[in-house]
mmCIF file as Biopython writes it, N, C-alpha, C and O atoms, coordinates in Angstrom:
data_model
#
loop_
_atom_site.group_PDB
_atom_site.id
_atom_site.type_symbol
_atom_site.label_atom_id
_atom_site.label_alt_id
_atom_site.label_comp_id
_atom_site.label_asym_id
_atom_site.label_entity_id
_atom_site.label_seq_id
_atom_site.pdbx_PDB_ins_code
_atom_site.Cartn_x
_atom_site.Cartn_y
_atom_site.Cartn_z
_atom_site.occupancy
_atom_site.B_iso_or_equiv
_atom_site.auth_seq_id
_atom_site.auth_asym_id
_atom_site.pdbx_PDB_model_num
ATOM 1   N N  . UNK A ? 1  ? 5.599   -3.217  6.756   1.0 0.0 1  A 1 
ATOM 2   C CA . UNK A ? 1  ? 6.094   -4.506  6.311   1.0 0.0 1  A 1 
ATOM 3   C C  . UNK A ? 1  ? 6.953   -5.140  7.407   1.0 0.0 1  A 1 
ATOM 4   O O  . UNK A ? 1  ? 6.739   -6.291  7.788   1.0 0.0 1  A 1 
ATOM 5   N N  . UNK A ? 2  ? 7.909   -4.389  7.899   1.0 0.0 2  A 1 
ATOM 6   C CA . UNK A ? 2  ? 8.809   -4.932  8.918   1.0 0.0 2  A 1 
ATOM 7   C C  . UNK A ? 2  ? 8.066   -5.126  10.238  1.0 0.0 2  A 1 
ATOM 8   O O  . UNK A ? 2  ? 8.335   -6.082  10.965  1.0 0.0 2  A 1 
ATOM 9   N N  . UNK A ? 3  ? 7.136   -4.228  10.551  1.0 0.0 3  A 1 
ATOM 10  C CA . UNK A ? 3  ? 6.358   -4.392  11.778  1.0 0.0 3  A 1 
ATOM 11  C C  . UNK A ? 3  ? 5.517   -5.661  11.727  1.0 0.0 3  A 1 
ATOM 12  O O  . UNK A ? 3  ? 5.423   -6.390  12.715  1.0 0.0 3  A 1 
ATOM 13  N N  . UNK A ? 4  ? 4.910   -5.921  10.580  1.0 0.0 4  A 1 
ATOM 14  C CA . UNK A ? 4  ? 4.084   -7.116  10.455  1.0 0.0 4  A 1 
ATOM 15  C C  . UNK A ? 4  ? 4.923   -8.376  10.626  1.0 0.0 4  A 1 
ATOM 16  O O  . UNK A ? 4  ? 4.507   -9.311  11.310  1.0 0.0 4  A 1 
ATOM 17  N N  . UNK A ? 5  ? 6.100   -8.405  10.009  1.0 0.0 5  A 1 
ATOM 18  C CA . UNK A ? 5  ? 6.972   -9.573  10.130  1.0 0.0 5  A 1 
ATOM 19  C C  . UNK A ? 5  ? 7.501   -9.710  11.559  1.0 0.0 5  A 1 
ATOM 20  O O  . UNK A ? 5  ? 7.701   -10.825 12.040  1.0 0.0 5  A 1 
ATOM 21  N N  . UNK A ? 6  ? 7.728   -8.583  12.239  1.0 0.0 6  A 1 
ATOM 22  C CA . UNK A ? 6  ? 8.218   -8.676  13.620  1.0 0.0 6  A 1 
ATOM 23  C C  . UNK A ? 6  ? 7.138   -9.214  14.557  1.0 0.0 6  A 1 
ATOM 24  O O  . UNK A ? 6  ? 7.446   -9.913  15.523  1.0 0.0 6  A 1 
ATOM 25  N N  . UNK A ? 7  ? 5.868   -8.891  14.276  1.0 0.0 7  A 1 
ATOM 26  C CA . UNK A ? 7  ? 4.787   -9.410  15.109  1.0 0.0 7  A 1 
ATOM 27  C C  . UNK A ? 7  ? 4.415   -10.838 14.728  1.0 0.0 7  A 1 
ATOM 28  O O  . UNK A ? 7  ? 3.999   -11.621 15.582  1.0 0.0 7  A 1 
ATOM 29  N N  . UNK A ? 8  ? 4.562   -11.179 13.457  1.0 0.0 8  A 1 
ATOM 30  C CA . UNK A ? 8  ? 4.244   -12.528 12.977  1.0 0.0 8  A 1 
ATOM 31  C C  . UNK A ? 8  ? 5.455   -13.100 12.251  1.0 0.0 8  A 1 
ATOM 32  O O  . UNK A ? 8  ? 5.514   -13.038 11.023  1.0 0.0 8  A 1 
ATOM 33  N N  . UNK A ? 9  ? 6.413   -13.650 12.969  1.0 0.0 9  A 1 
ATOM 34  C CA . UNK A ? 9  ? 7.653   -14.130 12.344  1.0 0.0 9  A 1 
ATOM 35  C C  . UNK A ? 9  ? 7.439   -15.256 11.344  1.0 0.0 9  A 1 
ATOM 36  O O  . UNK A ? 9  ? 8.322   -15.520 10.528  1.0 0.0 9  A 1 
ATOM 37  N N  . UNK A ? 10 ? 6.297   -15.925 11.383  1.0 0.0 10 A 1 
ATOM 38  C CA . UNK A ? 10 ? 6.047   -17.005 10.431  1.0 0.0 10 A 1 
ATOM 39  C C  . UNK A ? 10 ? 5.844   -16.474 9.013   1.0 0.0 10 A 1 
ATOM 40  O O  . UNK A ? 10 ? 5.870   -17.249 8.057   1.0 0.0 10 A 1 
ATOM 41  N N  . UNK A ? 11 ? 5.642   -15.157 8.864   1.0 0.0 11 A 1 
ATOM 42  C CA . UNK A ? 11 ? 5.428   -14.558 7.544   1.0 0.0 11 A 1 
ATOM 43  C C  . UNK A ? 11 ? 6.709   -14.014 6.928   1.0 0.0 11 A 1 
ATOM 44  O O  . UNK A ? 11 ? 6.645   -13.219 5.990   1.0 0.0 11 A 1 
ATOM 45  N N  . UNK A ? 12 ? 7.857   -14.417 7.425   1.0 0.0 12 A 1 
ATOM 46  C CA . UNK A ? 12 ? 9.134   -13.882 6.950   1.0 0.0 12 A 1 
ATOM 47  C C  . UNK A ? 12 ? 9.329   -14.121 5.462   1.0 0.0 12 A 1 
ATOM 48  O O  . UNK A ? 12 ? 9.882   -13.265 4.772   1.0 0.0 12 A 1 
ATOM 49  N N  . UNK A ? 13 ? 8.892   -15.251 4.957   1.0 0.0 13 A 1 
ATOM 50  C CA . UNK A ? 13 ? 9.053   -15.567 3.542   1.0 0.0 13 A 1 
ATOM 51  C C  . UNK A ? 13 ? 8.173   -14.731 2.637   1.0 0.0 13 A 1 
ATOM 52  O O  . UNK A ? 13 ? 8.389   -14.705 1.425   1.0 0.0 13 A 1 
ATOM 53  N N  . UNK A ? 14 ? 7.199   -14.056 3.188   1.0 0.0 14 A 1 
ATOM 54  C CA . UNK A ? 14 ? 6.244   -13.287 2.392   1.0 0.0 14 A 1 
ATOM 55  C C  . UNK A ? 14 ? 6.488   -11.784 2.463   1.0 0.0 14 A 1 
ATOM 56  O O  . UNK A ? 14 ? 5.579   -11.007 2.169   1.0 0.0 14 A 1 
ATOM 57  N N  . UNK A ? 15 ? 7.684   -11.357 2.843   1.0 0.0 15 A 1 
ATOM 58  C CA . UNK A ? 15 ? 7.952   -9.920  3.012   1.0 0.0 15 A 1 
ATOM 59  C C  . UNK A ? 15 ? 7.703   -9.139  1.732   1.0 0.0 15 A 1 
ATOM 60  O O  . UNK A ? 15 ? 7.066   -8.086  1.766   1.0 0.0 15 A 1 
ATOM 61  N N  . UNK A ? 16 ? 8.197   -9.639  0.604   1.0 0.0 16 A 1 
ATOM 62  C CA . UNK A ? 16 ? 8.005   -8.929  -0.663  1.0 0.0 16 A 1 
ATOM 63  C C  . UNK A ? 16 ? 6.536   -8.912  -1.067  1.0 0.0 16 A 1 
ATOM 64  O O  . UNK A ? 16 ? 6.034   -7.895  -1.545  1.0 0.0 16 A 1 
ATOM 65  N N  . UNK A ? 17 ? 5.852   -10.023 -0.877  1.0 0.0 17 A 1 
ATOM 66  C CA . UNK A ? 17 ? 4.436   -10.089 -1.225  1.0 0.0 17 A 1 
ATOM 67  C C  . UNK A ? 17 ? 3.627   -9.118  -0.373  1.0 0.0 17 A 1 
ATOM 68  O O  . UNK A ? 17 ? 2.705   -8.473  -0.871  1.0 0.0 17 A 1 
ATOM 69  N N  . UNK A ? 18 ? 3.967   -9.014  0.900   1.0 0.0 18 A 1 
ATOM 70  C CA . UNK A ? 18 ? 3.265   -8.091  1.790   1.0 0.0 18 A 1 
ATOM 71  C C  . UNK A ? 18 ? 3.477   -6.653  1.334   1.0 0.0 18 A 1 
ATOM 72  O O  . UNK A ? 18 ? 2.545   -5.849  1.353   1.0 0.0 18 A 1 
ATOM 73  N N  . UNK A ? 19 ? 4.696   -6.328  0.925   1.0 0.0 19 A 1 
ATOM 74  C CA . UNK A ? 19 ? 4.983   -4.968  0.458   1.0 0.0 19 A 1 
ATOM 75  C C  . UNK A ? 19 ? 4.176   -4.651  -0.794  1.0 0.0 19 A 1 
ATOM 76  O O  . UNK A ? 19 ? 3.633   -3.553  -0.912  1.0 0.0 19 A 1 
ATOM 77  N N  . UNK A ? 20 ? 4.088   -5.589  -1.729  1.0 0.0 20 A 1 
ATOM 78  C CA . UNK A ? 20 ? 3.323   -5.355  -2.950  1.0 0.0 20 A 1 
ATOM 79  C C  . UNK A ? 20 ? 1.832   -5.239  -2.666  1.0 0.0 20 A 1 
ATOM 80  O O  . UNK A ? 20 ? 1.151   -4.426  -3.291  1.0 0.0 20 A 1 
ATOM 81  N N  . UNK A ? 21 ? 1.316   -6.031  -1.740  1.0 0.0 21 A 1 
ATOM 82  C CA . UNK A ? 21 ? -0.104  -5.947  -1.388  1.0 0.0 21 A 1 
ATOM 83  C C  . UNK A ? 21 ? -0.414  -4.594  -0.765  1.0 0.0 21 A 1 
ATOM 84  O O  . UNK A ? 21 ? -1.438  -3.987  -1.079  1.0 0.0 21 A 1 
ATOM 85  N N  . UNK A ? 22 ? 0.463   -4.115  0.117   1.0 0.0 22 A 1 
ATOM 86  C CA . UNK A ? 22 ? 0.266   -2.797  0.724   1.0 0.0 22 A 1 
ATOM 87  C C  . UNK A ? 22 ? 0.288   -1.716  -0.347  1.0 0.0 22 A 1 
ATOM 88  O O  . UNK A ? 22 ? -0.527  -0.794  -0.315  1.0 0.0 22 A 1 
ATOM 89  N N  . UNK A ? 23 ? 1.212   -1.821  -1.294  1.0 0.0 23 A 1 
ATOM 90  C CA . UNK A ? 23 ? 1.306   -0.847  -2.382  1.0 0.0 23 A 1 
ATOM 91  C C  . UNK A ? 23 ? 0.044   -0.853  -3.238  1.0 0.0 23 A 1 
ATOM 92  O O  . UNK A ? 23 ? -0.468  0.212   -3.584  1.0 0.0 23 A 1 
ATOM 93  N N  . UNK A ? 24 ? -0.456  -2.016  -3.580  1.0 0.0 24 A 1 
ATOM 94  C CA . UNK A ? 24 ? -1.659  -2.108  -4.412  1.0 0.0 24 A 1 
ATOM 95  C C  . UNK A ? 24 ? -2.871  -1.568  -3.668  1.0 0.0 24 A 1 
ATOM 96  O O  . UNK A ? 24 ? -3.707  -0.893  -4.269  1.0 0.0 24 A 1 
ATOM 97  N N  . UNK A ? 25 ? -2.985  -1.849  -2.380  1.0 0.0 25 A 1 
ATOM 98  C CA . UNK A ? 25 ? -4.116  -1.337  -1.597  1.0 0.0 25 A 1 
ATOM 99  C C  . UNK A ? 25 ? -4.079  0.183   -1.539  1.0 0.0 25 A 1 
ATOM 100 O O  . UNK A ? 25 ? -5.117  0.830   -1.678  1.0 0.0 25 A 1 
ATOM 101 N N  . UNK A ? 26 ? -2.907  0.760   -1.337  1.0 0.0 26 A 1 
ATOM 102 C CA . UNK A ? 26 ? -2.791  2.222   -1.296  1.0 0.0 26 A 1 
ATOM 103 C C  . UNK A ? 26 ? -3.166  2.812   -2.648  1.0 0.0 26 A 1 
ATOM 104 O O  . UNK A ? 26 ? -3.845  3.837   -2.700  1.0 0.0 26 A 1 
ATOM 105 N N  . UNK A ? 27 ? -2.739  2.191   -3.742  1.0 0.0 27 A 1 
ATOM 106 C CA . UNK A ? 27 ? -3.078  2.706   -5.066  1.0 0.0 27 A 1 
ATOM 107 C C  . UNK A ? 27 ? -4.568  2.579   -5.358  1.0 0.0 27 A 1 
ATOM 108 O O  . UNK A ? 27 ? -5.129  3.428   -6.050  1.0 0.0 27 A 1 
ATOM 109 N N  . UNK A ? 28 ? -5.216  1.546   -4.849  1.0 0.0 28 A 1 
ATOM 110 C CA . UNK A ? 28 ? -6.650  1.399   -5.062  1.0 0.0 28 A 1 
ATOM 111 C C  . UNK A ? 28 ? -7.449  2.395   -4.232  1.0 0.0 28 A 1 
ATOM 112 O O  . UNK A ? 28 ? -8.459  2.928   -4.693  1.0 0.0 28 A 1 
ATOM 113 N N  . UNK A ? 29 ? -6.999  2.643   -3.015  1.0 0.0 29 A 1 
ATOM 114 C CA . UNK A ? 29 ? -7.727  3.546   -2.120  1.0 0.0 29 A 1 
ATOM 115 C C  . UNK A ? 29 ? -7.471  4.999   -2.495  1.0 0.0 29 A 1 
ATOM 116 O O  . UNK A ? 29 ? -8.391  5.817   -2.460  1.0 0.0 29 A 1 
ATOM 117 N N  . UNK A ? 30 ? -6.257  5.325   -2.848  1.0 0.0 30 A 1 
ATOM 118 C CA . UNK A ? 30 ? -5.864  6.706   -3.105  1.0 0.0 30 A 1 
ATOM 119 C C  . UNK A ? 30 ? -5.101  6.772   -4.430  1.0 0.0 30 A 1 
ATOM 120 O O  . UNK A ? 30 ? -3.882  6.942   -4.415  1.0 0.0 30 A 1 
ATOM 121 N N  . UNK A ? 31 ? -5.779  6.641   -5.576  1.0 0.0 31 A 1 
ATOM 122 C CA . UNK A ? 31 ? -5.074  6.563   -6.857  1.0 0.0 31 A 1 
ATOM 123 C C  . UNK A ? 31 ? -4.362  7.850   -7.265  1.0 0.0 31 A 1 
ATOM 124 O O  . UNK A ? 31 ? -3.480  7.804   -8.123  1.0 0.0 31 A 1 
ATOM 125 N N  . UNK A ? 32 ? -4.711  8.991   -6.682  1.0 0.0 32 A 1 
ATOM 126 C CA . UNK A ? 32 ? -4.018  10.232  -7.041  1.0 0.0 32 A 1 
ATOM 127 C C  . UNK A ? 32 ? -2.752  10.422  -6.234  1.0 0.0 32 A 1 
ATOM 128 O O  . UNK A ? 32 ? -2.041  11.408  -6.426  1.0 0.0 32 A 1 
ATOM 129 N N  . UNK A ? 33 ? -2.456  9.500   -5.337  1.0 0.0 33 A 1 
ATOM 130 C CA . UNK A ? 33 ? -1.260  9.608   -4.507  1.0 0.0 33 A 1 
ATOM 131 C C  . UNK A ? 33 ? -1.613  10.117  -3.129  1.0 0.0 33 A 1 
ATOM 132 O O  . UNK A ? 33 ? -2.711  10.630  -2.910  1.0 0.0 33 A 1 
ATOM 133 N N  . UNK A ? 34 ? -0.700  9.979   -2.215  1.0 0.0 34 A 1 
ATOM 134 C CA . UNK A ? 34 ? -0.958  10.414  -0.844  1.0 0.0 34 A 1 
ATOM 135 C C  . UNK A ? 34 ? -1.020  11.928  -0.740  1.0 0.0 34 A 1 
ATOM 136 O O  . UNK A ? 34 ? -1.765  12.464  0.080   1.0 0.0 34 A 1 
ATOM 137 N N  . UNK A ? 35 ? -0.240  12.627  -1.568  1.0 0.0 35 A 1 
ATOM 138 C CA . UNK A ? 35 ? -0.229  14.085  -1.542  1.0 0.0 35 A 1 
ATOM 139 C C  . UNK A ? 35 ? -0.823  14.678  -2.814  1.0 0.0 35 A 1 
ATOM 140 O O  . UNK A ? 35 ? -0.629  15.862  -3.093  1.0 0.0 35 A 1 
ATOM 141 N N  . UNK A ? 36 ? -1.536  13.879  -3.578  1.0 0.0 36 A 1 
ATOM 142 C CA . UNK A ? 36 ? -2.073  14.334  -4.861  1.0 0.0 36 A 1 
ATOM 143 C C  . UNK A ? 36 ? -3.243  15.285  -4.706  1.0 0.0 36 A 1 
ATOM 144 O O  . UNK A ? 36 ? -3.889  15.352  -3.660  1.0 0.0 36 A 1 
ATOM 145 N N  . UNK A ? 37 ? -3.491  16.014  -5.776  1.0 0.0 37 A 1 
ATOM 146 C CA . UNK A ? 37 ? -4.622  16.942  -5.787  1.0 0.0 37 A 1 
ATOM 147 C C  . UNK A ? 37 ? -5.854  16.225  -6.314  1.0 0.0 37 A 1 
ATOM 148 O O  . UNK A ? 37 ? -5.749  15.277  -7.093  1.0 0.0 37 A 1 
ATOM 149 N N  . UNK A ? 38 ? -7.017  16.684  -5.885  1.0 0.0 38 A 1 
ATOM 150 C CA . UNK A ? 38 ? -8.250  16.112  -6.389  1.0 0.0 38 A 1 
ATOM 151 C C  . UNK A ? 38 ? -8.453  16.563  -7.829  1.0 0.0 38 A 1 
ATOM 152 O O  . UNK A ? 38 ? -8.248  17.727  -8.171  1.0 0.0 38 A 1 
ATOM 153 N N  . UNK A ? 39 ? -8.856  15.625  -8.651  1.0 0.0 39 A 1 
ATOM 154 C CA . UNK A ? 39 ? -9.089  15.925  -10.059 1.0 0.0 39 A 1 
ATOM 155 C C  . UNK A ? 39 ? -10.567 16.215  -10.235 1.0 0.0 39 A 1 
ATOM 156 O O  . UNK A ? 39 ? -11.413 15.385  -9.902  1.0 0.0 39 A 1 
ATOM 157 N N  . UNK A ? 40 ? -10.878 17.395  -10.757 1.0 0.0 40 A 1 
ATOM 158 C CA . UNK A ? 40 ? -12.267 17.757  -11.000 1.0 0.0 40 A 1 
ATOM 159 C C  . UNK A ? 40 ? -12.469 17.958  -12.487 1.0 0.0 40 A 1 
ATOM 160 O O  . UNK A ? 40 ? -11.594 18.473  -13.183 1.0 0.0 40 A 1 
ATOM 161 N N  . UNK A ? 41 ? -13.617 17.551  -12.961 1.0 0.0 41 A 1 
ATOM 162 C CA . UNK A ? 41 ? -13.943 17.723  -14.375 1.0 0.0 41 A 1 
ATOM 163 C C  . UNK A ? 41 ? -14.547 19.100  -14.583 1.0 0.0 41 A 1 
ATOM 164 O O  . UNK A ? 41 ? -15.500 19.484  -13.905 1.0 0.0 41 A 1 
ATOM 165 N N  . UNK A ? 42 ? -13.979 19.838  -15.532 1.0 0.0 42 A 1 
ATOM 166 C CA . UNK A ? 42 ? -14.537 21.141  -15.870 1.0 0.0 42 A 1 
ATOM 167 C C  . UNK A ? 42 ? -15.527 20.949  -17.008 1.0 0.0 42 A 1 
ATOM 168 O O  . UNK A ? 42 ? -15.223 20.344  -18.036 1.0 0.0 42 A 1 
ATOM 169 N N  . UNK A ? 43 ? -16.710 21.480  -16.791 1.0 0.0 43 A 1 
ATOM 170 C CA . UNK A ? 43 ? -17.762 21.301  -17.791 1.0 0.0 43 A 1 
ATOM 171 C C  . UNK A ? 43 ? -17.935 22.569  -18.584 1.0 0.0 43 A 1 
ATOM 172 O O  . UNK A ? 43 ? -18.776 22.626  -19.481 1.0 0.0 43 A 1 
#
C-alpha cells in the first residue's frame, strides 16, 4: 500500500481503498489464508 502510494503520489487519497482491494484479492486467491492447510473432502 505504502509502496504504491510512494511510486504514484497521485493515489494518496485512495490509500484505504487500495488496502481493501489488496485484502479482497488475497482472500479470493487464497481463501484458506496464507498459512492455511488445504481442505480435503473425506469420502
